[in-house]
PDB file of C-alpha atoms and ligand atoms in Angstrom:
ATOM      1  CA  MET A   1     195.682 205.380 -34.490  1.00  0.00           C
ATOM      2  CA  ALA A   2     193.649 206.292 -37.734  1.00  0.00           C
ATOM      3  CA  LYS A   3     190.501 205.103 -39.684  1.00  0.00           C
ATOM      4  CA  GLN A   4     190.707 202.513 -42.177  1.00  0.00           C
ATOM      5  CA  ASN A   5     188.306 203.022 -45.312  1.00  0.00           C
ATOM      6  CA  ILE A   6     186.811 199.736 -45.865  1.00  0.00           C
ATOM      7  CA  GLU A   7     184.520 197.748 -47.944  1.00  0.00           C
ATOM      8  CA  LEU A   8     182.115 195.180 -45.924  1.00  0.00           C
ATOM      9  CA  ILE A   9     179.748 192.917 -49.065  1.00  0.00           C
ATOM     10  CA  VAL A  10     177.186 191.383 -46.647  1.00  0.00           C
ATOM     11  CA  ASN A  11     174.604 190.026 -47.983  1.00  0.00           C
ATOM     12  CA  GLY A  12     175.867 191.358 -51.959  1.00  0.00           C
ATOM     13  CA  ASP A  13     175.539 194.716 -50.558  1.00  0.00           C
ATOM     14  CA  ARG A  14     178.580 197.066 -50.749  1.00  0.00           C
ATOM     15  CA  TYR A  15     179.114 198.805 -47.824  1.00  0.00           C
ATOM     16  CA  GLN A  16     181.895 201.662 -47.627  1.00  0.00           C
ATOM     17  CA  VAL A  17     182.393 202.484 -43.936  1.00  0.00           C
ATOM     18  CA  ALA A  18     184.967 204.274 -42.027  1.00  0.00           C
ATOM     19  CA  VAL A  19     186.575 201.952 -39.179  1.00  0.00           C
ATOM     20  CA  ASP A  20     189.231 201.897 -35.947  1.00  0.00           C
ATOM     21  CA  PRO A  21     191.635 199.082 -36.402  1.00  0.00           C
ATOM     22  CA  TRP A  22     191.401 197.108 -33.409  1.00  0.00           C
ATOM     23  CA  ARG A  23     186.628 196.984 -33.588  1.00  0.00           C
ATOM     24  CA  THR A  24     185.359 193.810 -34.633  1.00  0.00           C
ATOM     25  CA  LEU A  25     183.515 192.367 -37.535  1.00  0.00           C
ATOM     26  CA  ALA A  26     180.785 191.641 -34.872  1.00  0.00           C
ATOM     27  CA  GLU A  27     180.866 195.462 -33.707  1.00  0.00           C
ATOM     28  CA  VAL A  28     180.605 197.276 -36.989  1.00  0.00           C
ATOM     29  CA  LEU A  29     177.531 194.312 -38.697  1.00  0.00           C
ATOM     30  CA  ARG A  30     175.684 195.132 -35.318  1.00  0.00           C
ATOM     31  CA  GLU A  31     176.276 198.959 -34.550  1.00  0.00           C
ATOM     32  CA  GLU A  32     177.147 200.766 -37.786  1.00  0.00           C
ATOM     33  CA  LEU A  33     175.182 198.306 -40.353  1.00  0.00           C
ATOM     34  CA  ASN A  34     172.574 197.887 -37.894  1.00  0.00           C
ATOM     35  CA  LEU A  35     172.549 194.182 -38.543  1.00  0.00           C
ATOM     36  CA  THR A  36     171.308 192.921 -35.809  1.00  0.00           C
ATOM     37  CA  GLY A  37     170.569 189.412 -35.928  1.00  0.00           C
ATOM     38  CA  THR A  38     173.978 188.655 -35.349  1.00  0.00           C
ATOM     39  CA  LYS A  39     174.609 188.354 -31.151  1.00  0.00           C
ATOM     40  CA  VAL A  40     177.513 188.707 -29.377  1.00  0.00           C
ATOM     41  CA  GLY A  41     177.674 186.199 -26.409  1.00  0.00           C
ATOM     42  CA  CYS A  42     181.191 186.325 -24.355  1.00  0.00           C
ATOM     43  CA  ASN A  43     183.030 187.897 -27.128  1.00  0.00           C
ATOM     44  CA  GLN A  44     185.533 186.051 -26.778  1.00  0.00           C
ATOM     45  CA  GLY A  45     185.218 182.932 -29.583  1.00  0.00           C
ATOM     46  CA  ASP A  46     183.902 180.249 -26.677  1.00  0.00           C
ATOM     47  CA  CYS A  47     179.634 180.493 -27.625  1.00  0.00           C
ATOM     48  CA  GLY A  48     179.435 180.787 -31.590  1.00  0.00           C
ATOM     49  CA  ALA A  49     176.380 183.612 -31.130  1.00  0.00           C
ATOM     50  CA  CYS A  50     178.557 185.890 -33.413  1.00  0.00           C
ATOM     51  CA  THR A  51     178.905 183.055 -36.189  1.00  0.00           C
ATOM     52  CA  VAL A  52     179.058 184.217 -39.235  1.00  0.00           C
ATOM     53  CA  ILE A  53     179.897 183.064 -42.710  1.00  0.00           C
ATOM     54  CA  MET A  54     183.090 184.092 -44.713  1.00  0.00           C
ATOM     55  CA  ASP A  55     184.340 182.986 -47.842  1.00  0.00           C
ATOM     56  CA  GLY A  56     181.726 180.583 -47.491  1.00  0.00           C
ATOM     57  CA  ARG A  57     183.248 179.137 -44.007  1.00  0.00           C
ATOM     58  CA  SER A  58     181.811 180.027 -40.972  1.00  0.00           C
ATOM     59  CA  ILE A  59     183.842 182.459 -37.934  1.00  0.00           C
ATOM     60  CA  SER A  60     183.160 183.825 -35.207  1.00  0.00           C
ATOM     61  CA  SER A  61     182.785 187.546 -36.092  1.00  0.00           C
ATOM     62  CA  CYS A  62     183.709 188.336 -32.487  1.00  0.00           C
ATOM     63  CA  LEU A  63     187.746 187.069 -33.327  1.00  0.00           C
ATOM     64  CA  THR A  64     187.617 188.550 -36.758  1.00  0.00           C
ATOM     65  CA  LEU A  65     188.631 192.507 -36.916  1.00  0.00           C
ATOM     66  CA  ALA A  66     186.733 194.392 -39.609  1.00  0.00           C
ATOM     67  CA  VAL A  67     189.953 195.578 -41.249  1.00  0.00           C
ATOM     68  CA  GLU A  68     190.455 191.829 -41.995  1.00  0.00           C
ATOM     69  CA  ALA A  69     186.974 191.204 -43.709  1.00  0.00           C
ATOM     70  CA  HIS A  70     187.343 194.030 -46.192  1.00  0.00           C
ATOM     71  CA  GLN A  71     186.669 192.903 -49.754  1.00  0.00           C
ATOM     72  CA  ARG A  72     185.565 188.957 -48.787  1.00  0.00           C
ATOM     73  CA  GLN A  73     181.832 187.750 -49.427  1.00  0.00           C
ATOM     74  CA  ILE A  74     180.065 187.960 -45.408  1.00  0.00           C
ATOM     75  CA  THR A  75     176.829 186.359 -45.164  1.00  0.00           C
ATOM     76  CA  THR A  76     174.924 187.128 -41.827  1.00  0.00           C
ATOM     77  CA  ILE A  77     171.214 185.542 -40.850  1.00  0.00           C
ATOM     78  CA  GLU A  78     169.624 188.419 -42.495  1.00  0.00           C
ATOM     79  CA  GLY A  79     170.721 187.199 -45.609  1.00  0.00           C
ATOM     80  CA  LEU A  80     169.620 183.788 -45.452  1.00  0.00           C
ATOM     81  CA  ALA A  81     165.212 183.991 -46.082  1.00  0.00           C
ATOM     82  CA  PRO A  82     165.198 184.492 -49.586  1.00  0.00           C
ATOM     83  CA  SER A  83     162.561 186.873 -49.399  1.00  0.00           C
ATOM     84  CA  ARG A  84     161.009 189.512 -47.065  1.00  0.00           C
ATOM     85  CA  THR A  85     157.947 186.753 -46.663  1.00  0.00           C
ATOM     86  CA  GLU A  86     159.756 183.489 -46.731  1.00  0.00           C
ATOM     87  CA  LEU A  87     162.111 181.896 -44.559  1.00  0.00           C
ATOM     88  CA  HIS A  88     165.125 179.911 -45.246  1.00  0.00           C
ATOM     89  CA  PRO A  89     164.764 176.082 -45.250  1.00  0.00           C
ATOM     90  CA  ILE A  90     167.172 175.855 -42.427  1.00  0.00           C
ATOM     91  CA  GLN A  91     164.718 178.879 -40.661  1.00  0.00           C
ATOM     92  CA  GLU A  92     161.916 176.628 -40.914  1.00  0.00           C
ATOM     93  CA  ALA A  93     163.594 172.962 -39.989  1.00  0.00           C
ATOM     94  CA  PHE A  94     164.006 175.582 -36.581  1.00  0.00           C
ATOM     95  CA  VAL A  95     160.715 176.809 -36.283  1.00  0.00           C
ATOM     96  CA  GLU A  96     159.282 173.608 -37.182  1.00  0.00           C
ATOM     97  CA  ALA A  97     161.198 171.724 -35.016  1.00  0.00           C
ATOM     98  CA  GLN A  98     160.740 174.459 -32.066  1.00  0.00           C
ATOM     99  CA  ALA A  99     163.970 174.025 -31.657  1.00  0.00           C
ATOM    100  CA  VAL A 100     164.339 178.034 -30.159  1.00  0.00           C
ATOM    101  CA  GLN A 101     163.569 179.152 -27.014  1.00  0.00           C
ATOM    102  CA  CYS A 102     165.445 182.450 -25.783  1.00  0.00           C
ATOM    103  CA  GLY A 103     166.787 182.576 -28.426  1.00  0.00           C
ATOM    104  CA  PHE A 104     169.739 184.202 -28.088  1.00  0.00           C
ATOM    105  CA  CYS A 105     171.990 181.589 -30.208  1.00  0.00           C
ATOM    106  CA  THR A 106     169.258 180.744 -32.555  1.00  0.00           C
ATOM    107  CA  SER A 107     171.334 183.166 -35.517  1.00  0.00           C
ATOM    108  CA  GLY A 108     175.035 181.276 -34.952  1.00  0.00           C
ATOM    109  CA  MET A 109     173.655 178.047 -34.652  1.00  0.00           C
ATOM    110  CA  ILE A 110     171.617 178.836 -37.793  1.00  0.00           C
ATOM    111  CA  MET A 111     174.861 180.104 -39.843  1.00  0.00           C
ATOM    112  CA  SER A 112     176.817 177.081 -38.399  1.00  0.00           C
ATOM    113  CA  ALA A 113     174.544 174.786 -39.763  1.00  0.00           C
ATOM    114  CA  LYS A 114     174.396 176.509 -42.789  1.00  0.00           C
ATOM    115  CA  ASP A 115     178.188 175.601 -43.482  1.00  0.00           C
ATOM    116  CA  LEU A 116     177.714 172.651 -42.155  1.00  0.00           C
ATOM    117  CA  LEU A 117     175.114 171.550 -44.356  1.00  0.00           C
ATOM    118  CA  ASP A 118     177.037 173.630 -47.292  1.00  0.00           C
ATOM    119  CA  HIS A 119     180.123 171.290 -47.234  1.00  0.00           C
ATOM    120  CA  ASN A 120     178.029 167.505 -45.614  1.00  0.00           C
ATOM    121  CA  PRO A 121     174.393 167.874 -46.940  1.00  0.00           C
ATOM    122  CA  HIS A 122     173.727 164.355 -45.121  1.00  0.00           C
ATOM    123  CA  PRO A 123     174.801 164.696 -42.017  1.00  0.00           C
ATOM    124  CA  THR A 124     174.809 161.903 -39.267  1.00  0.00           C
ATOM    125  CA  GLU A 125     173.767 162.705 -35.284  1.00  0.00           C
ATOM    126  CA  ALA A 126     177.395 162.688 -34.429  1.00  0.00           C
ATOM    127  CA  GLU A 127     178.417 164.662 -37.709  1.00  0.00           C
ATOM    128  CA  ILE A 128     175.640 167.642 -36.855  1.00  0.00           C
ATOM    129  CA  ARG A 129     176.852 167.278 -32.332  1.00  0.00           C
ATOM    130  CA  ALA A 130     180.236 167.603 -34.368  1.00  0.00           C
ATOM    131  CA  GLY A 131     179.173 170.550 -36.319  1.00  0.00           C
ATOM    132  CA  LEU A 132     178.098 172.660 -33.458  1.00  0.00           C
ATOM    133  CA  SER A 133     180.241 171.810 -31.284  1.00  0.00           C
ATOM    134  CA  GLY A 134     181.916 175.477 -31.794  1.00  0.00           C
ATOM    135  CA  ASN A 135     178.516 176.724 -30.305  1.00  0.00           C
ATOM    136  CA  LEU A 136     176.345 177.401 -26.813  1.00  0.00           C
ATOM    137  CA  CYS A 137     173.062 176.683 -25.981  1.00  0.00           C
ATOM    138  CA  ARG A 138     171.836 177.715 -22.471  1.00  0.00           C
ATOM    139  CA  CYS A 139     167.846 176.676 -23.035  1.00  0.00           C
ATOM    140  CA  THR A 140     167.112 173.892 -25.442  1.00  0.00           C
ATOM    141  CA  GLY A 141     169.306 171.242 -24.694  1.00  0.00           C
ATOM    142  CA  TYR A 142     170.445 170.686 -28.041  1.00  0.00           C
ATOM    143  CA  VAL A 143     168.177 167.466 -28.957  1.00  0.00           C
ATOM    144  CA  LYS A 144     165.662 169.658 -30.925  1.00  0.00           C
ATOM    145  CA  ILE A 145     168.676 171.879 -32.574  1.00  0.00           C
ATOM    146  CA  VAL A 146     169.604 169.038 -33.768  1.00  0.00           C
ATOM    147  CA  GLU A 147     166.250 167.512 -34.727  1.00  0.00           C
ATOM    148  CA  ALA A 148     166.277 170.649 -37.016  1.00  0.00           C
ATOM    149  CA  ILE A 149     169.511 170.411 -38.643  1.00  0.00           C
ATOM    150  CA  ASP A 150     168.097 167.009 -39.685  1.00  0.00           C
ATOM    151  CA  LEU A 151     164.865 168.134 -40.695  1.00  0.00           C
ATOM    152  CA  ALA A 152     166.689 171.192 -42.813  1.00  0.00           C
ATOM    153  CA  ALA A 153     169.340 168.764 -44.536  1.00  0.00           C
ATOM    154  CA  LYS A 154     165.574 166.225 -45.759  1.00  0.00           C
ATOM    155  CA  LYS A 155     164.644 169.755 -47.080  1.00  0.00           C
ATOM    156  CA  LEU A 156     167.348 170.858 -48.944  1.00  0.00           C
ATOM    157  CA  ASP A 157     167.544 167.775 -50.537  1.00  0.00           C
ATOM    158  CA  PRO A 158     164.440 165.176 -50.082  1.00  0.00           C
ATOM    159  CA  ALA A 159     165.819 162.673 -53.180  1.00  0.00           C
ATOM    160  CA  GLY A 160     169.410 161.989 -51.268  1.00  0.00           C
ATOM    161  CA  ALA A 161     167.281 162.051 -48.186  1.00  0.00           C
ATOM    162  CA  LYS A 162     166.095 159.363 -49.450  1.00  0.00           C
ATOM    163  CA  GLU A 163     168.797 157.495 -50.889  1.00  0.00           C
ATOM    164  CA  ALA A 164     170.967 158.220 -47.309  1.00  0.00           C
TER     165      ALA A 164
HETATM  166  S1  FES B 201     180.302 186.236 -28.835  1.00  0.00           S
HETATM  167 FE1  FES B 201     181.333 185.152 -30.831  1.00  0.00          FE
HETATM  168  S2  FES B 201     182.061 183.067 -29.617  1.00  0.00           S
HETATM  169 FE2  FES B 201     180.375 183.876 -28.090  1.00  0.00          FE
HETATM  170  S1  FES B 202     167.398 179.136 -27.596  1.00  0.00           S
HETATM  171 FE1  FES B 202     168.394 180.339 -25.354  1.00  0.00          FE
HETATM  172  S2  FES B 202     170.694 180.104 -25.989  1.00  0.00           S
HETATM  173 FE2  FES B 202     169.847 178.720 -27.205  1.00  0.00          FE
END
């Protein structure tokens, strides 16, 4: 089957790529665009390591064909930090809460956290755990990740956190 020409809009940059119709978004991000911050663990929708944001919602990029992402707005972990010398508040919180061990799950965790906090700026612990239910971590036991997301919520909206 012939390759298809698609346009991917990733972290605000436009890329024209010719892709086989069966290639996943995760493969194309990593292998064609060299955006290797998005990880592939299970490659079947179970682990969440490949989570990216597409049109404002988190998706598993291993379950999404690259052609489905044609002209959609995609954000990967590389697009979160405001500059090369600053971290996004969620990234800062993961560092401060020591929520990273091997780091393989971390990109996906942070992208799921971004989706959660974009839609629910002051989640309860139960809501944080539900928001992470599609992301597996083999190292941390999740406690520090949950703490990091709670800290990120306070960083992103300190005034709201006081009221809550
Ligand atoms: S690699 Fe996509 S969910 Fe595991
Ligand atoms: S930090 Fe190792 S899998 Fe989560």
